[in-house]
Coordinates of C-alpha atoms and ligand atoms in Angstrom, one line a residue:
M1 CA 93.2 -25.0 46.8
A2 CA 90.1 -25.8 48.9
L3 CA 90.7 -25.9 52.6
I4 CA 88.3 -28.9 52.9
E5 CA 87.3 -31.5 50.3
I6 CA 84.7 -34.0 51.1
E7 CA 83.8 -36.9 48.9
G8 CA 81.1 -39.6 49.3
L9 CA 80.9 -39.1 53.0
S10 CA 78.6 -41.5 54.9
K11 CA 77.9 -42.1 58.5
L12 CA 76.0 -45.1 59.8
Y13 CA 75.4 -45.2 63.6
P14 CA 75.2 -48.4 65.5
G15 CA 71.5 -49.5 65.3
G16 CA 71.4 -48.7 61.6
V17 CA 70.7 -44.9 61.6
R18 CA 72.0 -43.5 58.3
A19 CA 72.9 -40.0 59.6
L20 CA 74.8 -39.0 56.4
E21 CA 74.8 -40.5 53.0
D22 CA 77.1 -39.8 50.1
V23 CA 77.7 -36.2 50.9
G24 CA 80.3 -34.2 48.9
F25 CA 81.3 -30.6 48.8
S26 CA 84.3 -28.3 49.5
V27 CA 85.1 -25.3 51.6
E28 CA 87.3 -22.5 50.4
P29 CA 89.7 -20.7 52.7
G30 CA 88.0 -17.6 54.1
E31 CA 84.6 -18.8 53.2
W32 CA 81.5 -18.7 55.4
L33 CA 79.4 -21.8 54.9
A34 CA 76.0 -22.2 56.6
V35 CA 74.8 -25.8 57.1
M36 CA 71.0 -25.9 57.2
G37 CA 68.3 -28.5 57.4
P38 CA 65.6 -29.9 59.7
S39 CA 66.3 -31.5 63.0
G40 CA 67.8 -34.9 62.6
S41 CA 69.1 -34.3 59.0
G42 CA 72.7 -34.9 60.0
K43 CA 74.1 -31.4 60.6
T44 CA 75.8 -32.2 63.9
T45 CA 77.1 -35.4 62.5
L46 CA 78.7 -33.6 59.6
V47 CA 80.3 -31.0 61.8
N48 CA 81.6 -33.6 64.2
L49 CA 83.2 -35.5 61.3
L50 CA 84.7 -32.3 59.9
G51 CA 86.2 -31.5 63.3
G52 CA 87.5 -34.9 63.9
L53 CA 85.2 -35.6 66.9
D54 CA 83.9 -38.7 65.2
T55 CA 84.9 -40.9 62.2
A56 CA 83.1 -41.6 59.0
T57 CA 81.8 -45.0 57.9
S58 CA 82.9 -44.3 54.4
G59 CA 84.1 -41.5 52.2
R60 CA 86.9 -39.0 52.5
I61 CA 87.6 -35.7 54.2
L62 CA 90.7 -33.9 53.0
F63 CA 91.6 -31.1 55.3
D64 CA 94.5 -28.9 54.1
G65 CA 95.5 -31.8 51.9
I66 CA 95.6 -34.3 54.7
E67 CA 93.1 -37.2 54.7
L68 CA 91.5 -37.4 58.1
G69 CA 90.6 -41.1 57.8
G70 CA 94.3 -42.0 57.7
L71 CA 95.2 -40.4 61.1
T72 CA 96.0 -42.4 64.2
P73 CA 94.1 -41.5 67.4
A74 CA 97.0 -39.3 68.6
E75 CA 97.2 -37.5 65.3
Y76 CA 93.4 -36.9 65.4
T77 CA 93.8 -35.2 68.8
R78 CA 96.5 -33.0 67.4
F79 CA 94.5 -32.2 64.3
R80 CA 91.6 -31.1 66.5
T81 CA 93.6 -28.9 68.8
E82 CA 95.7 -27.3 66.1
K83 CA 93.4 -26.8 63.2
V84 CA 89.8 -26.5 64.5
G85 CA 88.1 -24.1 66.9
F86 CA 84.7 -25.3 68.2
V87 CA 81.7 -23.3 69.3
F88 CA 78.7 -25.2 70.6
Q89 CA 75.1 -24.4 71.4
Q90 CA 75.7 -25.1 75.1
F91 CA 78.8 -23.0 75.6
H92 CA 80.6 -25.7 77.5
L93 CA 82.5 -23.4 79.8
V94 CA 84.0 -24.7 83.1
P95 CA 81.6 -23.3 85.7
Y96 CA 84.1 -22.7 88.5
L97 CA 86.7 -21.0 86.3
T98 CA 86.6 -17.3 85.4
A99 CA 86.3 -16.1 81.8
L100 CA 90.1 -15.6 81.7
E101 CA 90.8 -19.0 83.2
N102 CA 88.5 -20.7 80.7
V103 CA 90.6 -19.3 77.9
L104 CA 93.8 -20.1 79.7
L105 CA 92.7 -23.7 80.1
A106 CA 92.2 -23.9 76.3
Q107 CA 95.7 -22.6 75.9
Y108 CA 97.0 -25.2 78.3
F109 CA 95.6 -27.9 75.9
H110 CA 97.6 -26.2 73.2
S111 CA 100.7 -26.5 75.5
M112 CA 101.1 -22.7 75.9
T113 CA 99.8 -20.3 78.5
D114 CA 100.2 -16.7 77.9
E115 CA 97.9 -14.6 80.1
A116 CA 98.4 -11.5 78.0
Q117 CA 97.3 -13.3 74.9
A118 CA 94.2 -14.7 76.7
R119 CA 93.3 -11.2 77.8
R120 CA 93.6 -9.9 74.3
A121 CA 91.4 -12.7 73.0
L122 CA 88.7 -11.7 75.5
E123 CA 89.2 -8.0 74.7
G124 CA 88.8 -9.0 71.0
V125 CA 85.3 -10.3 71.7
G126 CA 84.4 -7.2 73.7
L127 CA 84.9 -8.8 77.2
G128 CA 87.9 -6.9 78.5
H129 CA 85.7 -5.8 81.4
R130 CA 84.6 -9.3 82.3
L131 CA 87.9 -11.2 82.7
N132 CA 87.3 -12.3 86.2
H133 CA 83.6 -13.2 86.1
L134 CA 82.4 -16.7 86.4
P135 CA 80.2 -18.1 83.7
A136 CA 77.2 -17.8 85.9
Q137 CA 77.9 -14.1 86.4
L138 CA 77.8 -13.6 82.6
S139 CA 74.8 -13.2 80.2
T140 CA 74.3 -16.0 77.8
G141 CA 75.7 -13.9 75.0
E142 CA 78.8 -13.1 77.0
Q143 CA 79.3 -16.8 77.8
Q144 CA 79.1 -17.6 74.1
R145 CA 81.7 -14.8 73.4
V146 CA 84.0 -16.4 76.0
A147 CA 83.6 -19.7 74.1
I148 CA 84.4 -17.9 70.8
A149 CA 87.5 -16.4 72.4
R150 CA 88.5 -19.8 73.5
A151 CA 87.9 -21.3 70.1
L152 CA 90.1 -18.6 68.5
I153 CA 93.0 -18.9 70.9
N154 CA 95.1 -21.2 68.7
Q155 CA 94.3 -19.4 65.5
P156 CA 92.6 -22.4 64.0
R157 CA 92.3 -22.9 60.2
L158 CA 88.6 -23.6 60.7
I159 CA 85.9 -22.4 63.1
L160 CA 83.1 -24.9 63.5
A161 CA 79.9 -23.7 65.1
D162 CA 76.9 -25.9 65.8
E163 CA 73.8 -23.7 66.3
P164 CA 75.9 -21.1 68.2
T165 CA 72.9 -18.9 68.8
G166 CA 70.5 -21.7 69.6
N167 CA 70.4 -20.8 73.3
L168 CA 70.5 -17.1 73.0
D169 CA 67.7 -14.5 73.0
E170 CA 67.4 -12.1 70.1
E171 CA 69.6 -9.4 71.6
N172 CA 72.5 -11.7 72.5
E173 CA 72.1 -13.5 69.2
A174 CA 72.6 -10.2 67.4
V175 CA 75.8 -9.5 69.3
V176 CA 77.2 -13.0 68.7
M177 CA 76.3 -12.9 65.0
Q178 CA 78.0 -9.5 64.7
L179 CA 81.1 -11.1 66.1
F180 CA 81.0 -14.0 63.6
H181 CA 80.5 -11.4 60.9
K182 CA 83.6 -9.6 62.0
L183 CA 85.6 -12.9 62.1
H184 CA 84.5 -13.6 58.6
R185 CA 85.6 -10.1 57.4
E186 CA 89.0 -10.8 59.1
G187 CA 89.4 -13.8 56.9
H188 CA 88.4 -16.7 59.1
T189 CA 86.9 -19.8 57.6
L190 CA 83.5 -20.6 59.2
V191 CA 81.3 -23.6 58.9
M192 CA 78.1 -22.9 60.9
V193 CA 75.1 -25.0 61.6
T194 CA 71.9 -22.9 61.9
H195 CA 68.2 -23.4 61.7
D196 CA 67.7 -19.7 61.1
P197 CA 67.2 -18.6 57.4
V198 CA 68.1 -15.0 58.4
I199 CA 71.5 -16.2 59.7
G200 CA 71.9 -18.6 56.8
R201 CA 71.6 -15.6 54.4
L202 CA 74.6 -14.0 56.0
A203 CA 76.9 -16.8 54.8
D204 CA 78.6 -16.9 51.4
R205 CA 77.0 -20.3 50.7
R206 CA 74.2 -22.3 52.3
L207 CA 74.3 -26.1 52.3
E208 CA 71.1 -27.9 52.8
L209 CA 70.8 -31.4 54.3
Q210 CA 67.8 -33.6 54.2
H211 CA 67.7 -37.0 55.7
G212 CA 71.5 -37.1 55.6
R213 CA 71.7 -36.2 52.0
L214 CA 72.9 -33.0 50.4
A215 CA 69.7 -31.4 49.1
G216 CA 71.3 -28.3 47.6
I217 CA 73.9 -25.6 47.8
T218 CA 72.9 -22.0 47.4
I219 CA 75.6 -19.5 46.5
Y220 CA 75.3 -15.8 47.3
H221 CA 76.4 -13.1 45.0
E222 CA 78.3 -10.0 45.9
E223 CA 75.1 -8.0 45.3
R224 CA 73.3 -9.7 48.2
D225 CA 70.0 -8.9 46.7
E226 CA 68.4 -11.2 49.2
L227 CA 69.6 -8.9 52.0
V228 CA 68.1 -6.0 50.2
D229 CA 64.8 -7.8 49.8
H230 CA 64.9 -8.9 53.4
L231 CA 65.2 -5.3 54.6
L232 CA 62.5 -4.1 52.3
Q233 CA 60.2 -6.8 53.7
E234 CA 61.0 -5.8 57.3
V235 CA 60.2 -2.2 56.6
W236 CA 57.0 -3.2 54.8
M237 CA 55.9 -5.3 57.8
L238 CA 56.6 -2.6 60.3
R239 CA 54.5 -0.2 58.3
E240 CA 51.8 -2.8 58.0
G241 CA 51.7 -3.2 61.8
N242 CA 51.4 0.6 62.1
Q243 CA 54.9 0.9 63.6
S244 CA 57.3 3.6 62.6
P245 CA 60.1 2.2 60.4
E246 CA 63.0 3.1 62.6
I247 CA 66.3 1.5 61.8
A248 CA 66.5 0.3 65.4
K249 CA 63.3 -1.6 65.0
L250 CA 64.4 -3.6 62.0
R251 CA 63.8 -6.9 63.6
R252 CA 67.0 -8.9 64.3
T253 CA 68.7 -7.1 61.5
A254 CA 71.4 -5.9 64.0
V255 CA 73.1 -9.1 62.8
L256 CA 73.5 -7.6 59.3
D257 CA 75.5 -4.6 58.2
V258 CA 72.3 -2.6 58.3
G259 CA 73.9 0.7 57.8
G260 CA 75.9 -0.4 54.8
T261 CA 73.1 -2.2 53.2
L262 CA 70.7 0.7 53.7
A263 CA 73.4 3.0 52.2
R264 CA 73.6 0.9 49.1
M265 CA 69.8 0.7 48.9
A266 CA 69.7 4.5 49.1
E267 CA 72.3 4.7 46.3
R268 CA 70.1 2.4 44.2
G269 CA 67.2 4.7 44.8
L270 CA 65.2 2.2 46.8
V271 CA 64.9 4.0 50.2
R272 CA 65.6 7.2 51.9
V273 CA 66.9 7.4 55.5
E274 CA 65.5 10.4 57.5
N275 CA 66.0 10.9 61.2
S276 CA 66.9 7.2 61.6
H277 CA 63.7 6.2 59.8
V278 CA 63.6 4.2 56.6
L279 CA 61.2 5.5 53.9
F280 CA 60.5 3.8 50.6
T281 CA 61.0 5.6 47.4
P282 CA 58.4 4.9 44.8
V283 CA 60.8 2.3 43.2
G284 CA 61.5 0.7 46.5
E285 CA 57.8 0.6 47.4
E286 CA 57.1 -1.2 44.2
R287 CA 59.9 -3.7 44.8
A288 CA 58.8 -4.3 48.4
R289 CA 55.3 -4.9 47.1
D290 CA 56.6 -7.5 44.7
V291 CA 58.7 -9.2 47.4
M292 CA 55.8 -9.4 49.8
R293 CA 53.5 -10.7 47.1
R294 CA 56.0 -13.4 46.0
Y295 CA 56.6 -14.4 49.6
R296 CA 53.0 -14.6 50.7
L297 CA 51.8 -16.3 47.5
A298 CA 54.6 -18.9 48.0
E299 CA 53.5 -19.4 51.6
R300 CA 49.9 -20.0 50.4
L301 CA 51.1 -22.4 47.8
F302 CA 53.2 -24.4 50.2
R303 CA 50.6 -24.4 53.0
D304 CA 47.4 -24.9 51.0
T305 CA 48.5 -26.9 47.9
F306 CA 51.3 -28.9 49.3
A307 CA 49.9 -29.1 52.8
L308 CA 53.2 -28.2 54.5
G309 CA 53.0 -27.2 58.2
D310 CA 53.1 -23.5 59.1
S311 CA 56.7 -23.1 59.9
E312 CA 57.8 -25.4 57.1
A313 CA 55.7 -23.4 54.7
E314 CA 57.3 -20.2 55.9
D315 CA 60.8 -21.6 55.7
T316 CA 60.3 -23.0 52.2
A317 CA 58.6 -19.8 51.0
C318 CA 61.7 -17.9 52.3
K319 CA 63.9 -19.8 50.0
F320 CA 61.5 -20.0 47.1
E321 CA 60.6 -16.3 46.9
H322 CA 64.0 -15.4 45.5
I323 CA 63.9 -17.8 42.5
I324 CA 60.4 -17.2 41.2
S325 CA 60.1 -14.9 38.2
P326 CA 57.2 -12.4 37.8
E327 CA 55.5 -14.7 35.3
V328 CA 55.6 -17.6 37.6
T329 CA 54.4 -15.4 40.5
D330 CA 51.3 -14.5 38.4
R331 CA 50.8 -18.1 37.4
I332 CA 50.8 -19.1 41.1
C333 CA 48.4 -16.3 41.8
R334 CA 46.0 -17.4 39.1
F335 CA 46.3 -21.1 40.1
L336 CA 45.4 -20.1 43.7
G337 CA 42.5 -18.0 42.6
H338 CA 44.1 -14.6 43.4
P339 CA 44.1 -15.0 47.2
G340 CA 43.8 -11.9 49.2
T341 CA 45.7 -13.0 52.3
C342 CA 48.6 -15.2 53.3
P343 CA 48.0 -18.1 55.7
H344 CA 48.5 -15.8 58.6
G345 CA 45.8 -13.4 57.4
N346 CA 48.1 -10.7 56.2
P347 CA 47.2 -9.0 52.9
I348 CA 48.9 -10.2 49.6
P349 CA 49.4 -7.1 47.4
P350 CA 47.5 -7.7 44.2
G351 CA 49.3 -7.9 40.9
A352 CA 48.5 -7.1 37.3
C353 CA 46.9 -10.5 36.9
C354 CA 44.5 -9.8 39.8
S355 CA 43.1 -6.6 38.3
R356 CA 42.5 -8.3 35.0
A357 CA 40.6 -11.0 36.9
G358 CA 38.5 -8.2 38.3
Ligands
LIG1 P1 70.9 -32.7 63.4 O1 72.1 -32.1 64.0 O2 70.7 -32.2 61.9 O3 69.7 -32.5 64.2 P2 72.2 -35.2 63.9 O4 73.5 -35.2 63.1 O5 72.4 -34.9 65.3 O6 71.1 -34.3 63.2 O7 71.5 -36.6 63.8 C1 71.3 -37.3 62.5 C2 70.6 -38.6 62.8 O8 71.5 -39.5 63.4 C3 69.4 -38.5 63.7 O9 68.5 -39.5 63.2 C4 70.0 -38.9 65.0 O10 69.0 -39.5 65.8 C5 71.0 -39.9 64.7 N1 72.2 -40.0 65.6 C6 72.9 -38.9 66.0 N2 73.9 -39.3 66.9 C7 73.7 -40.6 67.0 C8 74.4 -41.6 67.8 N3 75.5 -41.3 68.5 N4 74.0 -42.9 67.7 C9 72.9 -43.2 67.0 N5 72.2 -42.3 66.2 C10 72.6 -41.1 66.3
LIG2 MG1 72.3 -30.9 65.7

């Protein structure tokens, strides 16, 4: 049975803003669902409804078989504290309490205080050495890890995270994403709002909102070919920028299981790893070329032909590159007149259609 079933969910704010309209989907236990979409598309509204922080205008949310709309205010509060752990963009720690006290406070709301357990929760997020630090004495990544320990203290059925890395620099983002990755492997159910396609790709499924409507759901396969392509792309771009393709340099890929993915790529004959450097095999080189070509042609198409803005074109190209076949890639290339560069001026590797065109 699904952990969460949502049907026809709509939210109309006072003043007439339709933040959500007729949204329906389900979440399986143990699943990691990424909620994506532009700013204002209803992501936070959806998460707040799921977590019982707000009520819907119409539609149903069944959580563990219980319909949230039928709960009394007191039952809502109980639902929130017992079933859901929240992680927000602004960590929401109490500034004058230590890390340990912040977690103890959360326990207090669950009518239990067990210091040993709170300690273990902080150790579990790698903060055993920061128990008595105040939030201001912690890095942003450490503060978010305290917030995650706090969210986990009651072993909630669902972890809801609203742009949990939105206030973090890349290094801290990687640490926090690794932690979510670990929670997922341990079987937690995660619903996470994110703007970041790289993070979105870590999830099992990606749900896309646009103007409050469900614009699509992408399912990832075991194979995770997109991760493979992503790493190929990263290595390609390092080389293009005359940087040595060290594993450590793979931009922001610390959030992925880089080692594991590279090992599988090596098994499939796509790369070789030598002295912590990633080298393409001829097969990998060819595939990386194709990926770059598809991606940059898609970027051109979206920027030039559909006049999307730069970041929007990049985002859309990111999703699009994985679904276009070689034939369609060549057709786009011909349509665009075999362009030599992407909108950022980087070279588009030529394809068979280009050489025929002379
Ligand atoms: P997102 O998280 O995707 O950026 P939100 O769910 O926060 O989007 O907002 C969706 C829409 O609802 C936006 O147009 C926003 O301005 C509006 N909105 C959000 N909260 C309220 C509120 N409390 N009252 C009125 N309008 C709101
Ligand atoms: Mg939001």
